[in-house]
mmCIF file of C-alpha atoms in Angstrom:
data_model
loop_
_atom_site.group_PDB
_atom_site.id
_atom_site.type_symbol
_atom_site.label_atom_id
_atom_site.label_comp_id
_atom_site.label_asym_id
_atom_site.label_seq_id
_atom_site.Cartn_x
_atom_site.Cartn_y
_atom_site.Cartn_z
ATOM 1 C CA MET C 1 26.842 25.825 0.024
ATOM 2 C CA GLN C 2 27.703 25.369 -3.718
ATOM 3 C CA ARG C 3 29.135 27.991 -5.966
ATOM 4 C CA ARG C 4 28.679 27.583 -9.965
ATOM 5 C CA ILE C 5 31.176 29.062 -12.140
ATOM 6 C CA ALA C 6 30.297 29.112 -15.782
ATOM 7 C CA VAL C 7 33.248 28.257 -18.235
ATOM 8 C CA PHE C 8 33.214 30.287 -21.523
ATOM 9 C CA GLY C 9 37.330 30.901 -21.675
ATOM 10 C CA ARG C 10 40.822 30.823 -20.014
ATOM 11 C CA SER C 11 39.726 33.477 -17.469
ATOM 12 C CA ASP C 12 36.906 31.428 -16.029
ATOM 13 C CA ALA C 13 39.212 28.570 -15.854
ATOM 14 C CA ARG C 14 41.522 30.130 -13.840
ATOM 15 C CA GLU C 15 38.853 31.408 -11.422
ATOM 16 C CA VAL C 16 37.690 27.691 -10.987
ATOM 17 C CA SER C 17 41.495 26.789 -10.346
ATOM 18 C CA ARG C 18 41.879 29.680 -7.777
ATOM 19 C CA TYR C 19 38.649 29.347 -5.795
ATOM 20 C CA ALA C 20 39.026 25.465 -5.693
ATOM 21 C CA SER C 21 42.418 26.101 -4.155
ATOM 22 C CA GLU C 22 40.850 28.607 -1.525
ATOM 23 C CA LEU C 23 38.457 26.108 -0.513
ATOM 24 C CA GLY C 24 41.136 23.527 -0.053
ATOM 25 C CA ARG C 25 43.285 25.617 2.317
ATOM 26 C CA ARG C 26 39.911 26.405 4.190
ATOM 27 C CA GLU C 27 39.457 22.644 4.638
ATOM 28 C CA GLY C 28 42.973 22.208 5.879
ATOM 29 C CA LEU C 29 44.527 20.486 3.057
ATOM 30 C CA SER C 30 48.360 20.729 2.817
ATOM 31 C CA GLU C 31 49.949 23.162 0.206
ATOM 32 C CA ALA C 32 51.032 20.328 -1.867
ATOM 33 C CA ARG C 33 47.375 18.931 -2.137
ATOM 34 C CA CYS C 34 46.034 22.321 -2.591
ATOM 35 C CA ALA C 35 48.614 22.776 -5.618
ATOM 36 C CA GLU C 36 47.671 19.501 -6.984
ATOM 37 C CA LEU C 37 43.675 20.589 -6.646
ATOM 38 C CA GLU C 38 44.424 23.734 -8.275
ATOM 39 C CA LEU C 39 45.961 21.966 -11.218
ATOM 40 C CA VAL C 40 43.094 19.525 -11.412
ATOM 41 C CA ALA C 41 40.717 22.324 -11.315
ATOM 42 C CA LEU C 42 42.365 24.200 -14.054
ATOM 43 C CA GLU C 43 42.410 21.025 -16.385
ATOM 44 C CA LEU C 44 38.771 20.159 -15.612
ATOM 45 C CA ALA C 45 37.521 23.641 -16.403
ATOM 46 C CA THR C 46 39.917 24.157 -19.610
ATOM 47 C CA ASN C 47 38.549 20.887 -21.087
ATOM 48 C CA LEU C 48 34.986 22.384 -20.447
ATOM 49 C CA TYR C 49 35.564 25.449 -22.430
ATOM 50 C CA ARG C 50 37.516 23.806 -25.408
ATOM 51 C CA HIS C 51 35.737 20.432 -25.859
ATOM 52 C CA ALA C 52 31.995 21.172 -24.797
ATOM 53 C CA GLU C 53 29.007 23.455 -24.901
ATOM 54 C CA ASP C 54 27.370 25.138 -21.742
ATOM 55 C CA GLY C 55 30.098 24.037 -19.456
ATOM 56 C CA ALA C 56 30.236 24.987 -15.750
ATOM 57 C CA VAL C 57 31.998 23.817 -12.652
ATOM 58 C CA LEU C 58 30.186 23.490 -9.203
ATOM 59 C CA LEU C 59 32.353 23.814 -6.226
ATOM 60 C CA ARG C 60 31.637 23.071 -2.451
ATOM 61 C CA ARG C 61 32.978 22.007 0.630
ATOM 62 C CA THR C 62 32.216 18.288 1.529
ATOM 63 C CA ARG C 63 31.137 18.896 4.952
ATOM 64 C CA PRO C 64 29.535 17.350 7.070
ATOM 65 C CA GLU C 65 30.058 14.007 5.322
ATOM 66 C CA ARG C 66 33.906 14.646 5.644
ATOM 67 C CA ARG C 67 36.334 17.569 5.134
ATOM 68 C CA GLY C 68 37.225 18.069 1.582
ATOM 69 C CA VAL C 69 36.246 19.783 -1.671
ATOM 70 C CA GLU C 70 34.373 18.644 -4.652
ATOM 71 C CA LEU C 71 34.284 19.896 -8.168
ATOM 72 C CA LEU C 72 31.518 18.838 -10.381
ATOM 73 C CA GLY C 73 32.083 19.500 -14.219
ATOM 74 C CA MET C 74 29.293 19.466 -16.418
ATOM 75 C CA ASP C 75 28.387 20.259 -20.043
ATOM 76 C CA ARG C 76 25.630 19.559 -22.868
ATOM 77 C CA GLY C 77 27.936 17.564 -25.112
ATOM 78 C CA PRO C 78 29.035 16.368 -27.637
ATOM 79 C CA GLY C 79 30.167 13.553 -25.175
ATOM 80 C CA THR C 80 33.781 12.087 -24.613
ATOM 81 C CA GLN C 81 34.988 8.780 -25.238
ATOM 82 C CA VAL C 82 35.722 7.846 -21.221
ATOM 83 C CA ALA C 83 38.315 5.148 -22.113
ATOM 84 C CA ARG C 84 40.304 7.150 -24.655
ATOM 85 C CA ALA C 85 40.111 10.355 -22.139
ATOM 86 C CA MET C 86 41.572 8.352 -19.392
ATOM 87 C CA ARG C 87 44.825 8.000 -21.237
ATOM 88 C CA ASP C 88 47.589 10.269 -19.584
ATOM 89 C CA GLY C 89 48.307 13.172 -21.912
ATOM 90 C CA PHE C 90 44.542 13.062 -23.552
ATOM 91 C CA SER C 91 43.750 16.739 -23.338
ATOM 92 C CA THR C 92 43.310 19.865 -25.157
ATOM 93 C CA LYS C 93 45.845 22.055 -26.618
ATOM 94 C CA GLY C 94 46.398 25.064 -24.140
ATOM 95 C CA SER C 95 45.182 23.162 -20.941
ATOM 96 C CA ALA C 96 47.743 21.693 -18.354
ATOM 97 C CA GLY C 97 48.132 18.478 -20.380
ATOM 98 C CA LEU C 98 47.239 16.072 -17.421
ATOM 99 C CA GLY C 99 44.478 13.887 -19.255
ATOM 100 C CA LEU C 100 41.534 12.802 -16.979
ATOM 101 C CA GLY C 101 43.764 9.416 -16.238
ATOM 102 C CA THR C 102 46.146 11.943 -14.209
ATOM 103 C CA ILE C 103 43.105 13.822 -12.675
ATOM 104 C CA ARG C 104 41.644 10.426 -11.520
ATOM 105 C CA ARG C 105 45.148 9.540 -9.811
ATOM 106 C CA LEU C 106 45.493 12.890 -8.323
ATOM 107 C CA SER C 107 42.139 12.956 -6.700
ATOM 108 C CA ASP C 108 40.757 11.106 -3.847
ATOM 109 C CA ALA C 109 37.618 10.362 -5.735
ATOM 110 C CA PHE C 110 36.657 10.256 -9.396
ATOM 111 C CA ALA C 111 33.648 9.641 -11.158
ATOM 112 C CA MET C 112 32.460 10.291 -14.781
ATOM 113 C CA ARG C 113 29.555 9.606 -16.869
ATOM 114 C CA SER C 114 29.411 10.675 -20.761
ATOM 115 C CA ALA C 115 26.523 10.556 -23.229
ATOM 116 C CA PRO C 116 25.910 12.452 -26.653
ATOM 117 C CA ASN C 117 23.979 14.910 -24.765
ATOM 118 C CA GLY C 118 27.012 15.936 -22.326
ATOM 119 C CA THR C 119 29.397 14.832 -19.705
ATOM 120 C CA VAL C 120 29.452 14.955 -16.047
ATOM 121 C CA ALA C 121 32.647 14.572 -14.113
ATOM 122 C CA VAL C 122 33.066 14.756 -10.202
ATOM 123 C CA VAL C 123 36.469 15.135 -8.408
ATOM 124 C CA ARG C 124 37.024 15.100 -4.817
ATOM 125 C CA PHE C 125 39.829 15.950 -2.409
ATOM 126 C CA HIS C 126 39.754 14.852 1.158
ATOM 127 C CA LEU C 127 41.360 15.888 4.034
ATOM 128 C CA HIS C 128 41.146 12.367 5.714
ATOM 129 C CA PRO C 129 40.980 9.874 2.487
ATOM 130 C CA GLU C 130 41.450 6.918 4.867
ATOM 131 C CA ARG C 131 38.114 7.490 6.680
ATOM 132 C CA THR C 132 35.090 5.971 4.960
ATOM 133 C CA PRO C 133 31.780 8.001 6.076
ATOM 134 C CA SER C 134 28.758 6.063 6.533
ATOM 135 C CA PHE C 135 26.673 8.399 4.157
ATOM 136 C CA ARG C 136 27.681 10.125 1.029
ATOM 137 C CA LEU C 137 25.957 13.360 -0.233
ATOM 138 C CA GLY C 138 25.646 14.666 -3.690
ATOM 139 C CA VAL C 139 24.272 17.923 -4.574
ATOM 140 C CA ALA C 140 23.787 20.114 -7.709
ATOM 141 C CA GLU C 141 22.155 23.427 -7.579
ATOM 142 C CA MET C 142 21.274 26.336 -9.950
ATOM 143 C CA PRO C 143 19.294 29.729 -9.247
ATOM 144 C CA PHE C 144 16.629 31.250 -11.459
ATOM 145 C CA PRO C 145 18.374 32.403 -14.582
ATOM 146 C CA GLY C 146 19.885 36.250 -13.765
ATOM 147 C CA GLU C 147 19.372 35.725 -10.180
ATOM 148 C CA GLN C 148 22.634 35.689 -7.823
ATOM 149 C CA LEU C 149 20.532 34.203 -4.896
ATOM 150 C CA SER C 150 18.524 31.017 -5.049
ATOM 151 C CA GLY C 151 15.401 30.308 -3.497
ATOM 152 C CA ASP C 152 16.149 26.584 -3.013
ATOM 153 C CA GLY C 153 18.198 25.655 0.016
ATOM 154 C CA TRP C 154 19.554 22.744 1.755
ATOM 155 C CA ALA C 155 21.346 21.559 4.827
ATOM 156 C CA VAL C 156 22.485 18.409 6.630
ATOM 157 C CA ARG C 157 22.711 17.844 10.459
ATOM 158 C CA ALA C 158 24.989 15.153 11.659
ATOM 159 C CA ARG C 159 24.891 13.912 15.285
ATOM 160 C CA GLY C 160 26.302 10.890 16.747
ATOM 161 C CA GLY C 161 26.071 8.816 13.407
ATOM 162 C CA ARG C 162 22.549 9.939 12.599
ATOM 163 C CA TRP C 163 21.877 12.121 9.862
ATOM 164 C CA ARG C 164 19.026 14.879 9.050
ATOM 165 C CA VAL C 165 18.592 16.149 5.658
ATOM 166 C CA ALA C 166 16.431 19.094 4.762
ATOM 167 C CA LEU C 167 15.501 20.582 1.164
ATOM 168 C CA VAL C 168 13.603 23.960 1.172
ATOM 169 C CA ASP C 169 11.929 25.808 -1.660
ATOM 170 C CA GLY C 170 10.978 29.303 -0.971
ATOM 171 C CA LEU C 171 7.870 30.249 -3.141
ATOM 172 C CA GLY C 172 8.718 32.104 -6.390
ATOM 173 C CA HIS C 173 12.481 33.148 -6.856
ATOM 174 C CA GLY C 174 14.933 36.091 -5.957
ATOM 175 C CA PRO C 175 15.628 37.607 -2.626
ATOM 176 C CA GLN C 176 12.234 37.083 -0.995
ATOM 177 C CA ALA C 177 12.248 33.427 -1.762
ATOM 178 C CA HIS C 178 15.875 33.005 -0.614
ATOM 179 C CA LEU C 179 14.887 34.846 2.694
ATOM 180 C CA ALA C 180 11.988 32.482 3.142
ATOM 181 C CA THR C 181 14.476 29.385 2.792
ATOM 182 C CA LYS C 182 17.106 30.895 4.903
ATOM 183 C CA THR C 183 14.624 31.317 7.642
ATOM 184 C CA LEU C 184 13.680 27.724 7.591
ATOM 185 C CA LEU C 185 17.403 26.524 7.555
ATOM 186 C CA GLU C 186 18.360 28.855 10.338
ATOM 187 C CA THR C 187 15.501 27.832 12.461
ATOM 188 C CA LEU C 188 16.703 24.024 11.664
ATOM 189 C CA ARG C 189 19.802 24.702 13.641
ATOM 190 C CA GLU C 190 17.924 25.262 16.748
ATOM 191 C CA CYS C 191 16.122 21.874 16.533
ATOM 192 C CA ASP C 192 18.697 19.008 16.889
ATOM 193 C CA ASP C 193 16.795 17.605 19.849
ATOM 194 C CA LEU C 194 13.312 17.613 18.396
ATOM 195 C CA GLY C 195 11.426 15.048 16.489
ATOM 196 C CA ILE C 196 10.868 15.576 12.680
ATOM 197 C CA GLU C 197 7.278 16.420 13.307
ATOM 198 C CA ASP C 198 8.129 19.287 15.882
ATOM 199 C CA VAL C 199 10.823 20.662 13.518
ATOM 200 C CA VAL C 200 8.514 21.186 10.625
ATOM 201 C CA ALA C 201 5.750 22.680 12.978
ATOM 202 C CA ARG C 202 8.547 24.936 14.149
ATOM 203 C CA TRP C 203 9.180 25.683 10.203
ATOM 204 C CA HIS C 204 5.520 26.506 9.943
ATOM 205 C CA ASP C 205 5.483 29.312 12.645
ATOM 206 C CA ALA C 206 9.156 30.587 11.394
ATOM 207 C CA ALA C 207 7.832 31.032 8.028
ATOM 208 C CA GLN C 208 4.723 32.978 8.985
ATOM 209 C CA SER C 209 6.943 36.316 8.412
ATOM 210 C CA THR C 210 8.232 35.321 4.933
ATOM 211 C CA ARG C 211 6.189 34.548 1.524
ATOM 212 C CA GLY C 212 6.002 30.816 2.631
ATOM 213 C CA ALA C 213 8.066 27.571 1.392
ATOM 214 C CA GLY C 214 7.578 24.072 0.570
ATOM 215 C CA ALA C 215 10.182 21.693 2.527
ATOM 216 C CA LEU C 216 11.120 18.117 3.212
ATOM 217 C CA LEU C 217 12.731 16.683 6.075
ATOM 218 C CA ALA C 218 14.418 13.293 6.359
ATOM 219 C CA ASP C 219 15.953 11.624 9.609
ATOM 220 C CA PHE C 220 18.485 8.611 8.772
ATOM 221 C CA GLY C 221 19.248 6.211 11.293
ATOM 222 C CA ALA C 222 19.245 2.132 12.013
ATOM 223 C CA ASN C 223 18.925 1.555 8.430
ATOM 224 C CA ARG C 224 15.778 3.383 8.071
ATOM 225 C CA VAL C 225 14.817 6.733 6.692
ATOM 226 C CA SER C 226 11.643 8.813 8.118
ATOM 227 C CA VAL C 227 10.262 11.499 5.794
ATOM 228 C CA VAL C 228 8.096 14.539 6.160
ATOM 229 C CA SER C 229 7.474 16.635 2.735
ATOM 230 C CA VAL C 230 5.083 19.640 2.557
ATOM 231 C CA GLY C 231 4.805 21.137 -1.029
ATOM 232 C CA ASN C 232 6.350 20.253 -4.188
ATOM 233 C CA ILE C 233 9.550 18.402 -3.199
ATOM 234 C CA GLY C 234 10.514 15.246 -5.396
ATOM 235 C CA CYS C 235 11.628 12.432 -3.405
ATOM 236 C CA ARG C 236 12.316 8.901 -4.381
ATOM 237 C CA ILE C 237 14.178 5.954 -2.944
ATOM 238 C CA HIS C 238 16.394 3.723 -4.944
ATOM 239 C CA ALA C 239 17.152 0.297 -3.203
ATOM 240 C CA GLY C 240 20.263 -1.481 -3.900
ATOM 241 C CA ASP C 241 18.313 -4.270 -5.841
ATOM 242 C CA GLY C 242 17.369 -1.620 -8.316
ATOM 243 C CA GLN C 243 13.773 -1.159 -7.093
ATOM 244 C CA THR C 244 12.443 2.650 -6.881
ATOM 245 C CA LYS C 245 9.742 3.900 -4.937
ATOM 246 C CA GLY C 246 8.504 7.466 -4.737
ATOM 247 C CA LEU C 247 7.168 9.229 -1.710
ATOM 248 C CA ALA C 248 4.251 11.574 -1.957
ATOM 249 C CA ALA C 249 4.390 14.981 -0.256
ATOM 250 C CA ILE C 250 1.555 16.795 1.477
ATOM 251 C CA PRO C 251 -0.110 19.701 -0.258
ATOM 252 C CA GLY C 252 0.291 22.999 1.137
ATOM 253 C CA THR C 253 2.586 25.771 2.026
ATOM 254 C CA LEU C 254 4.724 26.350 5.124
ATOM 255 C CA GLY C 255 3.886 29.715 6.601
ATOM 256 C CA ALA C 256 0.455 30.283 4.781
ATOM 257 C CA GLY C 257 -2.882 29.307 6.360
ATOM 258 C CA PRO C 258 -3.302 26.660 8.886
ATOM 259 C CA MET C 259 -0.663 24.017 9.728
ATOM 260 C CA PRO C 260 -0.633 21.231 7.407
ATOM 261 C CA ARG C 261 -1.515 17.810 8.617
ATOM 262 C CA LEU C 262 1.867 15.821 8.634
ATOM 263 C CA VAL C 263 2.359 12.481 7.638
ATOM 264 C CA VAL C 264 5.649 10.684 8.497
ATOM 265 C CA THR C 265 6.512 8.005 6.118
ATOM 266 C CA SER C 266 9.199 5.577 7.423
ATOM 267 C CA GLU C 267 11.042 3.299 5.004
ATOM 268 C CA PRO C 268 13.698 0.829 4.848
ATOM 269 C CA PHE C 269 17.023 2.251 4.350
ATOM 270 C CA PRO C 270 19.815 -0.416 4.058
ATOM 271 C CA PRO C 271 23.383 0.033 2.815
ATOM 272 C CA GLU C 272 23.720 0.714 -0.843
ATOM 273 C CA SER C 273 20.176 2.772 -0.654
ATOM 274 C CA THR C 274 19.836 6.142 -2.339
ATOM 275 C CA LEU C 275 17.525 8.745 -1.330
ATOM 276 C CA ILE C 276 16.952 11.449 -4.429
ATOM 277 C CA LEU C 277 15.344 14.581 -3.411
ATOM 278 C CA HIS C 278 14.662 17.540 -5.724
ATOM 279 C CA THR C 279 12.743 20.942 -5.803
ATOM 280 C CA ASP C 280 10.253 21.647 -8.616
ATOM 281 C CA GLY C 281 12.740 23.254 -10.548
ATOM 282 C CA ILE C 282 13.414 19.626 -11.798
ATOM 283 C CA ARG C 283 10.779 17.934 -13.525
ATOM 284 C CA ALA C 284 9.274 15.237 -11.644
ATOM 285 C CA ARG C 285 8.734 12.727 -14.782
ATOM 286 C CA TRP C 286 12.444 11.570 -14.908
ATOM 287 C CA ARG C 287 13.039 7.834 -15.289
ATOM 288 C CA ALA C 288 15.221 5.868 -13.128
ATOM 289 C CA ASP C 289 16.740 4.568 -16.323
ATOM 290 C CA ASP C 290 18.030 8.162 -17.091
ATOM 291 C CA LEU C 291 20.494 7.895 -14.371
ATOM 292 C CA GLY C 292 22.180 4.528 -14.574
ATOM 293 C CA ASP C 293 22.634 2.801 -11.158
ATOM 294 C CA PRO C 294 22.729 5.727 -8.528
ATOM 295 C CA SER C 295 24.919 3.524 -6.387
ATOM 296 C CA GLY C 296 27.551 2.823 -8.975
ATOM 297 C CA GLY C 297 29.324 6.352 -8.735
ATOM 298 C CA LEU C 298 29.567 9.279 -6.492
ATOM 299 C CA PRO C 299 25.998 10.880 -5.651
ATOM 300 C CA SER C 300 26.835 14.278 -7.253
ATOM 301 C CA LEU C 301 27.086 12.310 -10.514
ATOM 302 C CA THR C 302 23.141 11.654 -10.213
ATOM 303 C CA ALA C 303 22.535 14.834 -8.795
ATOM 304 C CA ALA C 304 24.152 16.811 -11.700
ATOM 305 C CA THR C 305 22.631 14.574 -14.360
ATOM 306 C CA LEU C 306 19.119 15.297 -13.107
ATOM 307 C CA LEU C 307 19.831 19.027 -13.165
ATOM 308 C CA ARG C 308 21.418 19.084 -16.616
ATOM 309 C CA ASP C 309 18.784 17.092 -18.208
ATOM 310 C CA HIS C 310 15.600 17.866 -16.417
ATOM 311 C CA ARG C 311 15.751 21.345 -15.364
ATOM 312 C CA ARG C 312 12.953 23.719 -15.905
ATOM 313 C CA GLU C 313 14.631 26.850 -17.286
ATOM 314 C CA ARG C 314 12.624 29.429 -15.476
ATOM 315 C CA ASP C 315 12.937 28.380 -11.950
ATOM 316 C CA ASP C 316 15.614 27.834 -9.035
ATOM 317 C CA ALA C 317 16.576 24.025 -9.497
ATOM 318 C CA THR C 318 18.348 21.798 -6.619
ATOM 319 C CA CYS C 319 19.038 18.136 -6.753
ATOM 320 C CA LEU C 320 20.319 16.340 -3.352
ATOM 321 C CA VAL C 321 21.177 12.719 -3.193
ATOM 322 C CA VAL C 322 22.028 10.793 -0.041
ATOM 323 C CA GLU C 323 23.524 7.320 -0.224
ATOM 324 C CA GLN C 324 24.061 4.922 2.593
ATOM 325 C CA ARG C 325 27.381 3.087 2.382
ATOM 326 C CA PRO C 326 27.948 -0.561 3.521
ATOM 327 C CA THR C 327 30.284 0.356 5.928
ATOM 328 C CA GLY C 328 32.157 3.391 7.440
ATOM 329 C CA ASP C 329 32.724 5.821 10.128
ATOM 330 C CA SER C 330 30.255 8.553 10.856
ATOM 331 C CA HIS C 331 30.984 12.102 10.126
ATOM 332 C CA GLU C 332 33.785 14.424 10.713
ATOM 333 C CA SER C 333 31.879 17.709 11.519
ATOM 334 C CA ASP C 334 28.578 19.360 11.094
ATOM 335 C CA GLY C 335 30.138 22.104 9.140
#
């Protein structure tokens, strides 16, 4: 899962750097690459607390897409002149002095979007950068203010070149909502051989012992995506030609009352298509124009932009973005 570190000063920046290096070692990166990752993380975090407001870094391992580490820096302004920031040495006093241009060269993947209301930057270090996966995943999540545990959760199962993606929103927030979500995601691990409707039926049974949850399950394969959604999970498909289509959820709560009557929606999902999912902690009335072209950068850029600009302040919030690439291998591990 993802860890969020708010960056208010030097000690927070050092914690971002330390944790990034720890993740790199867990993923098998060499000591030399871990040292570069540590340096890049320190620079990214230092720029946040010196340049911006409400800055934070979200860190996670990038499995099952591929082994590696992703850093997602986000803030609320005042924005950065991207071309100027890309020059080597453009940095703040007291940072590592790398400049974003050097950060881009040291990383295996880099993307940045800046506007007057803030900047989002994504940095990735991969164990096998020469491999190109068929799917890319982006995520940005934040718990209810003051809570350590989120009632939202997500998971990806990858088998034989096919992906299965789940997004779950436990009712309410706090430990009991977290428990409901955890129960469904643990059940998912036992259902790799089941069809999508059978998995949701298992979820409904498993959720009986919890306060209940809304959830979405999507299966990807053969340039199509099949989706079942119960509750208030937002879902849109962004096609490579710029068209966007929303997929409706079934009203109801898993684990409460009778089993909802499921409807499976199957849609084309050719290369350069993007699936954007979010819990109801993100307002549903966002416009595709707010995101630019979702296929024009790393998926986490889209996820973080939605989280920052459309999050409800009094709820858990998670955005999950899945993009199919034109060519590539399958996955490295199910993590």
